[in-house]
Coordinates of C-alpha atoms and ligand atoms in Angstrom, one line a residue:
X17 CA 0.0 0.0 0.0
X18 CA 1.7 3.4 -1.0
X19 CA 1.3 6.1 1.2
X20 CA -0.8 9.1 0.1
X21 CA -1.3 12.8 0.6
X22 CA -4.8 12.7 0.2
X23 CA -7.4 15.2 2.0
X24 CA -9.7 13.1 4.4
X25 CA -13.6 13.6 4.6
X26 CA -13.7 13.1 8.1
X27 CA -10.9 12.4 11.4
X28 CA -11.5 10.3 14.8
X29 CA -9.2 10.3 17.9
X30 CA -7.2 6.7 18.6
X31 CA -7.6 6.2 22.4
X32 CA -4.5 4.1 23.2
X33 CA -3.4 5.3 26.5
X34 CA -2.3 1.8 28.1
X35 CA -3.9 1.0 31.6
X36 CA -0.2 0.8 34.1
X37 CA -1.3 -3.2 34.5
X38 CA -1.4 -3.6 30.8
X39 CA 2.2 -1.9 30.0
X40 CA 4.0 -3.7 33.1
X41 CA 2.6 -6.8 31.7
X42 CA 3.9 -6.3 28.3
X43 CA 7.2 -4.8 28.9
X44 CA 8.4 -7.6 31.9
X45 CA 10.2 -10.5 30.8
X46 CA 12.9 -9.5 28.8
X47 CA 16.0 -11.1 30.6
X48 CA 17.3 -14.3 30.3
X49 CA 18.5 -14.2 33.9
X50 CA 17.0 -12.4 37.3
X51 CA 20.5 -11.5 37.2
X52 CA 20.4 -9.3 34.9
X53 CA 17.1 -7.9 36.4
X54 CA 19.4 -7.1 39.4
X55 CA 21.9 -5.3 37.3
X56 CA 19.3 -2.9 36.4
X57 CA 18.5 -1.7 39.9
X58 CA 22.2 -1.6 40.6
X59 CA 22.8 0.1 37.8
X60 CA 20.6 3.1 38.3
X61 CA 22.6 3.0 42.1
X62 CA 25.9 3.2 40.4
X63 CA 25.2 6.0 38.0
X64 CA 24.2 8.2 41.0
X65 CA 27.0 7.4 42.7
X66 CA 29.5 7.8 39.9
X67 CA 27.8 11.5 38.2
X68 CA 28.0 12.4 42.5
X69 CA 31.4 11.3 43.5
X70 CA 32.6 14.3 44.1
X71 CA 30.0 15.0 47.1
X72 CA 31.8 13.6 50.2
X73 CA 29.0 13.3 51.7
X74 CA 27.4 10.1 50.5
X75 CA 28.5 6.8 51.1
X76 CA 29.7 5.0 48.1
X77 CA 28.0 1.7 49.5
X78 CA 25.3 -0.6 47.2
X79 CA 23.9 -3.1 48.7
X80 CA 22.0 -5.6 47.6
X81 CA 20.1 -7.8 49.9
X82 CA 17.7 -11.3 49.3
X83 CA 15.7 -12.7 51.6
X84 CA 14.3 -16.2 51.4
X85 CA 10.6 -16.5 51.9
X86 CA 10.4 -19.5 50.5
X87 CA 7.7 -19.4 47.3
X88 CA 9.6 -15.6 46.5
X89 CA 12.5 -13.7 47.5
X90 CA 12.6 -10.0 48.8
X91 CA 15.3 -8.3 46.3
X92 CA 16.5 -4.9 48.0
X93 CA 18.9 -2.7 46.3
X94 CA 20.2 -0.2 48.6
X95 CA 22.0 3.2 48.2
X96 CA 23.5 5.9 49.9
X97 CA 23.7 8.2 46.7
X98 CA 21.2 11.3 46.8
X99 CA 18.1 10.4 46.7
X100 CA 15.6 10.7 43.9
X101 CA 14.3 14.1 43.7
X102 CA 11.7 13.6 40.7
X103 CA 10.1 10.3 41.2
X104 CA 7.2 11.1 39.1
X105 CA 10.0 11.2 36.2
X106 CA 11.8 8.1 37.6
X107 CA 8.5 6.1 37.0
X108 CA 7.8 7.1 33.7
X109 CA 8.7 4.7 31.0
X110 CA 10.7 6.0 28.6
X111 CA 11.3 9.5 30.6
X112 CA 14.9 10.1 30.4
X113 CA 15.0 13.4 32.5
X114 CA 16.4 11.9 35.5
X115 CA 19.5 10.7 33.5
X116 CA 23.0 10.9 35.4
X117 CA 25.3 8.6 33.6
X118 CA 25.4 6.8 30.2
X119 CA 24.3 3.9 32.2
X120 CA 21.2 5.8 32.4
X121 CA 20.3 4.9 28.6
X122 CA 16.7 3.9 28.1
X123 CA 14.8 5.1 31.1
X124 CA 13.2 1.6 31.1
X125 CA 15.5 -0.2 33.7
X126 CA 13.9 0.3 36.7
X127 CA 10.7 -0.1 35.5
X128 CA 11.4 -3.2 33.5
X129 CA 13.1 -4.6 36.4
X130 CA 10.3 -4.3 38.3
X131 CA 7.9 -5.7 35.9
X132 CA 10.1 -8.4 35.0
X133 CA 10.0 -10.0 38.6
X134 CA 6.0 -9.9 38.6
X135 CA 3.7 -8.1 36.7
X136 CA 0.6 -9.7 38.0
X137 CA -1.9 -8.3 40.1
X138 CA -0.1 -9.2 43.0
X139 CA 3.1 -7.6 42.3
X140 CA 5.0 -6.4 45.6
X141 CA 7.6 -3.4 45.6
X142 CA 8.5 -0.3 46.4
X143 CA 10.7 2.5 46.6
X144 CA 11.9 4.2 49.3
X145 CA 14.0 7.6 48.7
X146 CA 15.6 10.8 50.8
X147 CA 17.1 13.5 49.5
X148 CA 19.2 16.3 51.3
X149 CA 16.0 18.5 51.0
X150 CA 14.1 15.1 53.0
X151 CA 17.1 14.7 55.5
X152 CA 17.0 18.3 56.7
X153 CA 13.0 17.8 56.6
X154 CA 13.3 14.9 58.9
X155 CA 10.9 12.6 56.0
X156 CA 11.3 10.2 53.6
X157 CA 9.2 9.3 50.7
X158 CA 7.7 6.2 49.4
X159 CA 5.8 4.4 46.0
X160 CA 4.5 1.3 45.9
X161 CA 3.0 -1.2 43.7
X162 CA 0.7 -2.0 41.9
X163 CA 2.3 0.1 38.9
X164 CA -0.6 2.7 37.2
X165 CA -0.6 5.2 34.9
X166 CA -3.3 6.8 36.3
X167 CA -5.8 7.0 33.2
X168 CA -8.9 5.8 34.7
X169 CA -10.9 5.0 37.5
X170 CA -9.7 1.6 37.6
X171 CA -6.1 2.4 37.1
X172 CA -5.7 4.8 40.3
X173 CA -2.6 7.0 39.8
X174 CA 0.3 5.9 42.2
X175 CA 1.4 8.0 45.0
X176 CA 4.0 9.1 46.6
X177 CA 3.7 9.0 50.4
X178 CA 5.6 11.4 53.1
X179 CA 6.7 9.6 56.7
X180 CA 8.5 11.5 59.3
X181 CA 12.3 9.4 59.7
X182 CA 14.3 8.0 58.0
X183 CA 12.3 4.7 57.2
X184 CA 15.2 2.6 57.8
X185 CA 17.3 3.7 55.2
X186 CA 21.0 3.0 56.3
X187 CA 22.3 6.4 54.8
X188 CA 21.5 10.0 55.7
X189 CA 20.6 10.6 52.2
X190 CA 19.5 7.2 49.3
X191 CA 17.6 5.0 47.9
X192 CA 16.6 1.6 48.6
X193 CA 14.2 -0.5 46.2
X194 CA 12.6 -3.6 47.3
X195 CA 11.0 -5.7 44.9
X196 CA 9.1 -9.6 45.6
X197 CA 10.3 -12.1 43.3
X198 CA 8.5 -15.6 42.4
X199 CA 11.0 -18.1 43.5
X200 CA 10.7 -19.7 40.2
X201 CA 11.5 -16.9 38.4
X202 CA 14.6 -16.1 41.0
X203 CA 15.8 -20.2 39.4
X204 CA 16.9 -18.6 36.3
X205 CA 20.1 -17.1 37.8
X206 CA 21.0 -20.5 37.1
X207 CA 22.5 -21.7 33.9
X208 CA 19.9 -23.6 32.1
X209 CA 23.0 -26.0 31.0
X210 CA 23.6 -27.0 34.3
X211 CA 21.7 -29.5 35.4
X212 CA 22.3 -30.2 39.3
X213 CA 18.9 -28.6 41.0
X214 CA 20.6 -25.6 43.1
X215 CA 19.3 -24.4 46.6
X216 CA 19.5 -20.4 47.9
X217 CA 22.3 -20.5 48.5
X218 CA 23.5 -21.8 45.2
X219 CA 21.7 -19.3 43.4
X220 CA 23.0 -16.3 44.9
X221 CA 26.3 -17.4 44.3
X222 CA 25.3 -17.1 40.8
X223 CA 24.2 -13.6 41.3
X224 CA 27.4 -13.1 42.9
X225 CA 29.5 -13.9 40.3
X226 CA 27.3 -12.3 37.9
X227 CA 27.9 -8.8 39.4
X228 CA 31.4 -9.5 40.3
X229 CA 32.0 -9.9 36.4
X230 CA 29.3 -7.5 35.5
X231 CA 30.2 -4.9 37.5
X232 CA 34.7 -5.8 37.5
X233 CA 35.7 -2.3 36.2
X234 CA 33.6 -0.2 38.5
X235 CA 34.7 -2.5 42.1
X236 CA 38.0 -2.2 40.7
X237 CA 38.7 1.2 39.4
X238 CA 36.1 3.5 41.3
X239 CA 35.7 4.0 45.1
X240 CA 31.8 2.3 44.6
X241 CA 31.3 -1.1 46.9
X242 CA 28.9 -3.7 46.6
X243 CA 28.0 -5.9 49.3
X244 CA 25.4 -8.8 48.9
X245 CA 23.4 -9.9 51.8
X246 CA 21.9 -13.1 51.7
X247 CA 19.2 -13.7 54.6
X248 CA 17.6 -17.6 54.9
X249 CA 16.2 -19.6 57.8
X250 CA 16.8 -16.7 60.3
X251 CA 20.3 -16.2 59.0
X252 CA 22.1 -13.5 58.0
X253 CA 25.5 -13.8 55.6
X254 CA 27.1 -10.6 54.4
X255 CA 29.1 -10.7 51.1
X256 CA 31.4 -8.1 49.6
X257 CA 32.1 -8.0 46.4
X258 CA 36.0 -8.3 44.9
X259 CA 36.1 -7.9 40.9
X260 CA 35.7 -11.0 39.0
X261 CA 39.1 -10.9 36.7
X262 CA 40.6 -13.6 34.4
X263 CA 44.1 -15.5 35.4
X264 CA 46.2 -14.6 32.9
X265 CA 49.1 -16.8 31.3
X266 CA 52.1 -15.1 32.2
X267 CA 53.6 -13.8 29.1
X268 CA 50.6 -13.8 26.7
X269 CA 49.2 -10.6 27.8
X270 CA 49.4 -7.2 25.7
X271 CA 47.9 -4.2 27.5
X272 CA 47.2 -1.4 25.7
X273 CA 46.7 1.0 28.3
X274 CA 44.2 4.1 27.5
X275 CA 44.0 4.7 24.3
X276 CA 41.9 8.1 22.5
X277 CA 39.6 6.7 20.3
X278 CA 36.3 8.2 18.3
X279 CA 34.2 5.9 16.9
X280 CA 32.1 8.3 15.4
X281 CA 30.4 9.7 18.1
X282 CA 32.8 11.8 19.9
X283 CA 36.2 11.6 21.9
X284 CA 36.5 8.8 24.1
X285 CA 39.1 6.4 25.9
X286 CA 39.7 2.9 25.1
X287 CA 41.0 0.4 27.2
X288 CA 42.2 -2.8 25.8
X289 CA 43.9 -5.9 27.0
X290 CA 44.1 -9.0 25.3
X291 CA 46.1 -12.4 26.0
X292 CA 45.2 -16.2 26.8
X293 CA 44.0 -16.8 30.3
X294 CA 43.9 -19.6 32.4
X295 CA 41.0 -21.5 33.7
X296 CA 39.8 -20.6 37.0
X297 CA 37.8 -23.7 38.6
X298 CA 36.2 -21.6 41.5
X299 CA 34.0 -19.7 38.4
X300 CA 30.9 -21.5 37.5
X301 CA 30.2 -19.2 34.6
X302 CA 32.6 -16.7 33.6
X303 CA 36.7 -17.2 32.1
X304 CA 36.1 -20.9 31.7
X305 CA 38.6 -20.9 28.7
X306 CA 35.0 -22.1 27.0
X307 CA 33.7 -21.0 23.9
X308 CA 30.6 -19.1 26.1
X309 CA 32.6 -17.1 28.3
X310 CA 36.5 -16.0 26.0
X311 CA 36.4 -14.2 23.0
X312 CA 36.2 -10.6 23.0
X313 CA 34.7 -9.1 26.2
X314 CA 33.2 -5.0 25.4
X315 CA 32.2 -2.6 28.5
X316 CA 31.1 0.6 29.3
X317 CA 32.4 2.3 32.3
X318 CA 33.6 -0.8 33.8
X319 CA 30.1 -2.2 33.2
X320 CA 29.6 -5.5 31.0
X321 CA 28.1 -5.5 27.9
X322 CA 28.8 -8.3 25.8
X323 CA 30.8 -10.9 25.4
X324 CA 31.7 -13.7 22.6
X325 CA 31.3 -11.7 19.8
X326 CA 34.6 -13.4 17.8
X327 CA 33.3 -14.3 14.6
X328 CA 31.7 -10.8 14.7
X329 CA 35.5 -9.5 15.2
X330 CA 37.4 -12.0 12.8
X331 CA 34.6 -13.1 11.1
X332 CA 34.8 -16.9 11.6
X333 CA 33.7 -19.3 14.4
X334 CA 36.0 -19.9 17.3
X335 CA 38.5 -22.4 17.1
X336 CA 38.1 -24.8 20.5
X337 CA 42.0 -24.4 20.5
X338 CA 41.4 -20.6 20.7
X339 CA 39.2 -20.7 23.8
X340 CA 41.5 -19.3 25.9
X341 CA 41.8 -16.3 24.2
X342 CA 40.6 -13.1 25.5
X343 CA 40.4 -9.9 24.6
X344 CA 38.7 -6.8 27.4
X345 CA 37.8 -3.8 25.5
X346 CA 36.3 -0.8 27.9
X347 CA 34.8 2.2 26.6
X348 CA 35.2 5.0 29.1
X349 CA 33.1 8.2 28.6
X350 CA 30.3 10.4 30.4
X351 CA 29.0 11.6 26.6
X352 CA 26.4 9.1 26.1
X353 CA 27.0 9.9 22.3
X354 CA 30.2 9.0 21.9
X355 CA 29.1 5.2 23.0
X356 CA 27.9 2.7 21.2
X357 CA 23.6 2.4 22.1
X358 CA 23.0 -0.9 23.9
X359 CA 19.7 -2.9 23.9
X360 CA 17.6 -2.0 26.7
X361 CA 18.5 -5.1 28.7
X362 CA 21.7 -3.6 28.7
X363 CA 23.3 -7.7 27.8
X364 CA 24.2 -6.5 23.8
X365 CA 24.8 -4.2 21.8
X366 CA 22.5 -2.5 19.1
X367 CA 23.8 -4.6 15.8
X368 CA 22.8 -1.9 13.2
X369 CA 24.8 0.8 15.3
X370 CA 27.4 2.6 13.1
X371 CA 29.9 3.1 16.4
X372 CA 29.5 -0.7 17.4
X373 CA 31.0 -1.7 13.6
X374 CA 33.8 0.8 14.6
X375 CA 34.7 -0.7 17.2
X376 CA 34.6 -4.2 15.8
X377 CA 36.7 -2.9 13.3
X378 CA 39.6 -1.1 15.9
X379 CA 39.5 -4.5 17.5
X380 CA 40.4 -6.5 14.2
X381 CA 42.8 -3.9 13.5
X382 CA 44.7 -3.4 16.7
X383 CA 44.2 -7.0 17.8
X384 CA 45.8 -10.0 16.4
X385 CA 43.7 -13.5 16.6
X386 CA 46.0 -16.4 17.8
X387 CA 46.9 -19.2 15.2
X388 CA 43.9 -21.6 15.5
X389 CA 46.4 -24.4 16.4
X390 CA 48.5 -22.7 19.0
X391 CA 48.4 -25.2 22.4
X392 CA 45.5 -27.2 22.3
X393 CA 46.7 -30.2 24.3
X394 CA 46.0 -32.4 22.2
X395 CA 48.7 -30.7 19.2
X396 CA 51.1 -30.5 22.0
X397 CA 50.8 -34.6 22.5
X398 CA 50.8 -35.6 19.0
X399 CA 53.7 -33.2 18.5
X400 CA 55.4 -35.1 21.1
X401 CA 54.6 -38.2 19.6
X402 CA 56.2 -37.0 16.3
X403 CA 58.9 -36.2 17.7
X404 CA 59.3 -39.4 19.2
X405 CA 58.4 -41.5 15.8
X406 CA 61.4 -39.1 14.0
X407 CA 63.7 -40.3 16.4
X408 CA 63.0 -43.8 15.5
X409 CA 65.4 -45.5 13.2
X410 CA 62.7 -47.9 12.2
X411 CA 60.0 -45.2 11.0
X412 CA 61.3 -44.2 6.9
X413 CA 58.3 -42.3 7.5
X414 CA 56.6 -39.6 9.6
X415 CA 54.0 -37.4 8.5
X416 CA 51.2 -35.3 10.0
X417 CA 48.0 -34.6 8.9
X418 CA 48.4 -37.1 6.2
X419 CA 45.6 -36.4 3.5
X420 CA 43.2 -39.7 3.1
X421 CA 40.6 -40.2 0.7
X422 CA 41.8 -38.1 -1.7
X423 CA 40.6 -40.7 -4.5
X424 CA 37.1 -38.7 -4.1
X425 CA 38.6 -35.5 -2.8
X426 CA 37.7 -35.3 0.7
X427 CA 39.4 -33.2 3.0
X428 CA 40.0 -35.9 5.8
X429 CA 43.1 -36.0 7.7
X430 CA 45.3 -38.6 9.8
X431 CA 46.9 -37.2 13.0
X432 CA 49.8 -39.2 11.9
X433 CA 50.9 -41.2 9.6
X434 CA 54.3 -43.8 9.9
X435 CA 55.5 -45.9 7.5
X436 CA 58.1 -48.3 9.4
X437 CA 60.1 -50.4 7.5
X438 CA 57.5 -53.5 8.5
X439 CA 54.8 -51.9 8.3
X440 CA 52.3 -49.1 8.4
X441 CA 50.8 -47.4 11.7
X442 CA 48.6 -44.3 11.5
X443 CA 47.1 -42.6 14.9
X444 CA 44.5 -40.7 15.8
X445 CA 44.8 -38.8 18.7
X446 CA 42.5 -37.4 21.1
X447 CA 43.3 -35.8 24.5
X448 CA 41.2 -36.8 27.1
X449 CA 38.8 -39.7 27.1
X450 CA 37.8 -41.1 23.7
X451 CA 34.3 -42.0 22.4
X452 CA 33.0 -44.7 19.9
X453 CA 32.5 -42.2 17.1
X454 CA 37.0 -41.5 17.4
X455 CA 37.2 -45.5 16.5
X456 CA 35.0 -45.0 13.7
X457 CA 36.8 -42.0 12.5
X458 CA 40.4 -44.0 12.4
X459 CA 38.1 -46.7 10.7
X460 CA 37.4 -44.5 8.1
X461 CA 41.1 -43.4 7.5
X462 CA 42.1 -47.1 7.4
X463 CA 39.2 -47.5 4.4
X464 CA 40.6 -44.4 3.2
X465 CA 44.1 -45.0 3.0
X466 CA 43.5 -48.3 1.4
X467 CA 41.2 -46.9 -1.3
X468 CA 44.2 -44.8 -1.8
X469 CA 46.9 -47.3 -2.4
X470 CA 48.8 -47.1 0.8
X471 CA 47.5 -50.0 3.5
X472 CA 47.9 -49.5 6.6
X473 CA 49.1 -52.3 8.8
X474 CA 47.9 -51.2 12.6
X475 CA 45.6 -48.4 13.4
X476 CA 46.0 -46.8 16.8
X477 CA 43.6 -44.5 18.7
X478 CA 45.9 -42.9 21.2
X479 CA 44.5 -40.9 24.2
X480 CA 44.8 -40.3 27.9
X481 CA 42.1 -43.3 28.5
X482 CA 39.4 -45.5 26.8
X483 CA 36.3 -46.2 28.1
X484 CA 34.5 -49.4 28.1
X485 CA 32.2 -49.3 24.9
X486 CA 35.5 -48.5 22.8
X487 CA 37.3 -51.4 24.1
X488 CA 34.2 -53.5 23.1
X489 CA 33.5 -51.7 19.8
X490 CA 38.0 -52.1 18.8
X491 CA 37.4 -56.2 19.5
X492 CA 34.1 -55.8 17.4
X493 CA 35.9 -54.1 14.7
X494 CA 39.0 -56.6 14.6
X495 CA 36.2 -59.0 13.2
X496 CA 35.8 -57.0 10.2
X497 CA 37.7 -56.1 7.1
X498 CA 38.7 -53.4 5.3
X499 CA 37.5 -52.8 1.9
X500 CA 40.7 -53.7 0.3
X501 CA 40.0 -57.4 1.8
X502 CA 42.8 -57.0 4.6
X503 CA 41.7 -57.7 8.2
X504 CA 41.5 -54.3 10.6
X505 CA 44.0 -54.1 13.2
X506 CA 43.1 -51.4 15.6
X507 CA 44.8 -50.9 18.6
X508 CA 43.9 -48.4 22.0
X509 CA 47.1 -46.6 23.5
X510 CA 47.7 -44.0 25.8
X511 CA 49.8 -41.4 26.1
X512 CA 51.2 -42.4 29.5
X513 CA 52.3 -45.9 28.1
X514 CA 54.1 -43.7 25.4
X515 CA 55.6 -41.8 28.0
X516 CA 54.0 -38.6 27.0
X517 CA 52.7 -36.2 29.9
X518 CA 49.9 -34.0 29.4
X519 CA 50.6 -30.8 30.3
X520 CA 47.4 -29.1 30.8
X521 CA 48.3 -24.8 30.7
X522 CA 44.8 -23.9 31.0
Ligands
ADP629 N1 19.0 4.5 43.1 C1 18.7 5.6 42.5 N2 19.3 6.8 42.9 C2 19.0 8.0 42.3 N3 18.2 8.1 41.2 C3 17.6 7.0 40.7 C4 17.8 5.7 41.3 N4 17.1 4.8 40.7 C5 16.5 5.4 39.7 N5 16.8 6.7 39.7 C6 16.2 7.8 38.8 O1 15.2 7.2 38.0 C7 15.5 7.4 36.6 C8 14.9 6.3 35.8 O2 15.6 5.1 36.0 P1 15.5 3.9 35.0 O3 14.1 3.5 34.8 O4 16.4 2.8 35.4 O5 16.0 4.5 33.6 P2 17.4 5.1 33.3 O6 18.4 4.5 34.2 O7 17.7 4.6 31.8 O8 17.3 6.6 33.4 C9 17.0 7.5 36.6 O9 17.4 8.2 35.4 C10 17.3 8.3 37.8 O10 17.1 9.6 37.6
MG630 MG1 18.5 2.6 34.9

């Protein structure tokens, strides 16, 4: 349909003010993770904070306390920044008056974080505030839910309510936001991929690490502190907060320092540091050395943004023998402009944005991607194993990544190939614990190398151990024959009767 200038014979109103319940319920439920609902409330605490360091007067303290009550849990975020003045303005979706920071980029957060724990009828929170105008007043102020916009008699507009005191807020002047949280919605702080059921405790050690990694370049670079209480059973824990940073490989790490940078926006400071790191059991999520959690790591401010993001850098996948490489990029500026925009769950970046592609493109430029092959373990052993075959006066021989198949062209290789003067061995190696499908593999480069004209005599799968199925599935297999009519002859070897030690660096 093409869109005309045409003069109308008549015009009608379109009544499409949303009722508060209606909005809430369509703008919750965004976040993969209550986690990341969290982050939003601590956000809004640590842009305060950071755009009023200078007042010495407020206490650079978040905390962020939640209480088990068994079906829910009572999420408090609480500050001792100044206050919010305007809290018609903070409640208004999309109102971006109030902004302090850049963190303060959609004027959605604390909103959606709110209606993301429980739009329903019976949604529970509130907002307690005090400003130095309240303090010397002796009040504080107060909303709570249900969320309304106030547009009919059904939807009664919210108030704010005046008490004398300071309503147990910890600070002379802040904010503390308290918000009730269906337990099974407070279960996806945990990992979908891991499977062991996971009591309170358990998940706030997810949310834990989640802000420690979230929130790394702010804990360690400004004089903000987060503590984390967790309250169950009567008990009380207090946790505070130590960045979340990667072990690095001595050696392997380039900083950058601060660099100036404009990405199209305006001036701002890059800081970038890149290098293989080394896996750090005590994390359950973050600097694995996996393919989820390396890669190229962008924030803003210290805040996390995104992370992956290498075949959007270097424009293929990632090798598993790259997994260990990591690269931190952190965009410091207060000129929301000169940033690139983020989605408003704040976990990615807008794709389309023109400063995003810049940076993408600084990153390819400025930082080299490892070789693919560099240190996987299991290079490292068959190199060893090479070495071991080229010292042997009985091997003519010794070749890696011997080509097989090439009668039809595939592009199958053999980890190694040795032609002794008896005979002819090739190996498949495989670093940890093998699996039926590696047997079949090495039986298809011993059909391979026979329908190529070179017939090999013994095929070994070497790794650290076999399990039982392979062991059945080899004697299974030494029934058979290949399809130049000789009988298999596979073999299972390790690398410790070899005399090779895995070295595991990561
Ligand atoms: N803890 C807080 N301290 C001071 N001001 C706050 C706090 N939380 C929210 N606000 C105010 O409410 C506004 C709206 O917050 P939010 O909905 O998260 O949107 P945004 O952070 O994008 O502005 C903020 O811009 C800020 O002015
Ligand atoms: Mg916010």
């Amino acid at each position: 349909m093409k869109i005309e200038n045409k003069t109308p014979i008549a015009e009608e109103i379109i009544r499409n003010n949303p009722t508060g319940h209606g909005l809430f319920a369509g703008i919750g439920d965004n976040f993969n993770s209550v986690a990341q609902v969290i982050c939003e409330l601590m956000d809004d605490a640590v842009s305060n904070l950071r755009a009023n360091s200078g007042d010495p007067e407020l206490s650079m303290r978040v905390v962020l306390s939640l209480e088990n009550l068994g079906d829910a849990v009572e999420i408090s975020v609480t500050d001792g920044g100044t206050g919010i003045a305007d809290l018609s303005s903070a409640l208004t979706i999309a109102c971006r008056d109030g902004a302090q920071t850049p963190l303060n980029e959609h004027g959605f957060g604390l909103k959606h974080a709110l209606a993301s724990c429980d739009s329903s009828p019976e949604q529970m929170w509130s907002i307690r505030t005090r400003t130095k105008a309240d303090a010397a007043a002796n009040q504080y102020r107060e909303v709570k839910a249900p969320y309304s916009m106030g547009t009919s008699e059904l939807d009664k507009p919210m108030k704010v309510r005046f008490y004398s005191g300071t309503g147990d807020l910890p600070h002379p002047t802040g904010t503390s936001i308290s918000v009730r949280c269906p337990m099974a919605k407070f279960r996806t702080v945990k990992p979908d991929r891991k499977a062991a059921p996971s009591d309170f405790h358990n998940l706030v050690r997810y949310i834990i690490e989640e802000l420690r990694y979230v929130y790394a370049g702010i804990l360690a670079n400004t004089p903000i502190t987060m503590e984390v209480w967790e309250i169950s059973g009567g008990e009380e824990t207090q946790h505070t907060l130590t960045p979340l940073l990667p072990v690095w490989e001595e050696g392997s790490v380039k900083d950058y320092g601060e660099i100036p940078c404009n990405l199209g926006g305006g001036p701002l400071t890059i800081r970038c540091k890149y290098g293989n790191i080394l896996k750090n059991p005590s994390n359950a999520i973050y600097y694995k050395c996996n393919m989820e959690s390396s890669g190229v790591e962008l924030r803003i401010n210290g805040r996390a943004i995104e992370h992956g993001m290498f075949d959007r850098v270097w424009g293929e996948a990632i090798h598993p023998s790259q997994n260990r490489f990591l690269v931190q990029v952190d965009l410091i500026s207060d000129n929301p402009t000169a940033l690139p925009a983020t989605k408003n769950t704040k976990t990615s970046f807008c794709e389309a944005d023109p400063r995003l592609k810049n940076l993408l493109s600084w990153i390819a430029s400025y930082v080299p991607v490892p070789a693919k092959d560099v240190d996987s373990v299991e290079l490292r052993c068959v190199r060893e194993l090479t070495a071991k075959r080229e010292n042997d006066p009985t091997a003519l021989r010794v070749s890696r990544e011997e080509p097989v198949f090439q009668k039809i062209g595939l592009k199958a290789k053999v980890d190694l190939f040795v032609g002794y003067i008896d005979r002819v061995t090739i190996y498949e190696a495989k670093a940890g614990k093998t699996k039926a499908l590696d047997l079949y593999q090495l039986r298809m480069y011993v059909d391979g190398c026979a329908l190529d004209n070179k017939p090999v005599d013994e095929a070994v799968l070497i790794a650290k151990r076999h399990s039982a199925e392979v062991k059945e599935l080899r004697d299974i297999l030494n029934t058979l024959t290949a399809p130049d009519g000789r009988p298999y002859n596979f073999r299972l070897a390790t690398w410790d009767e070899e005399g090779i030690v895995i070295r595991q660096s990561a």
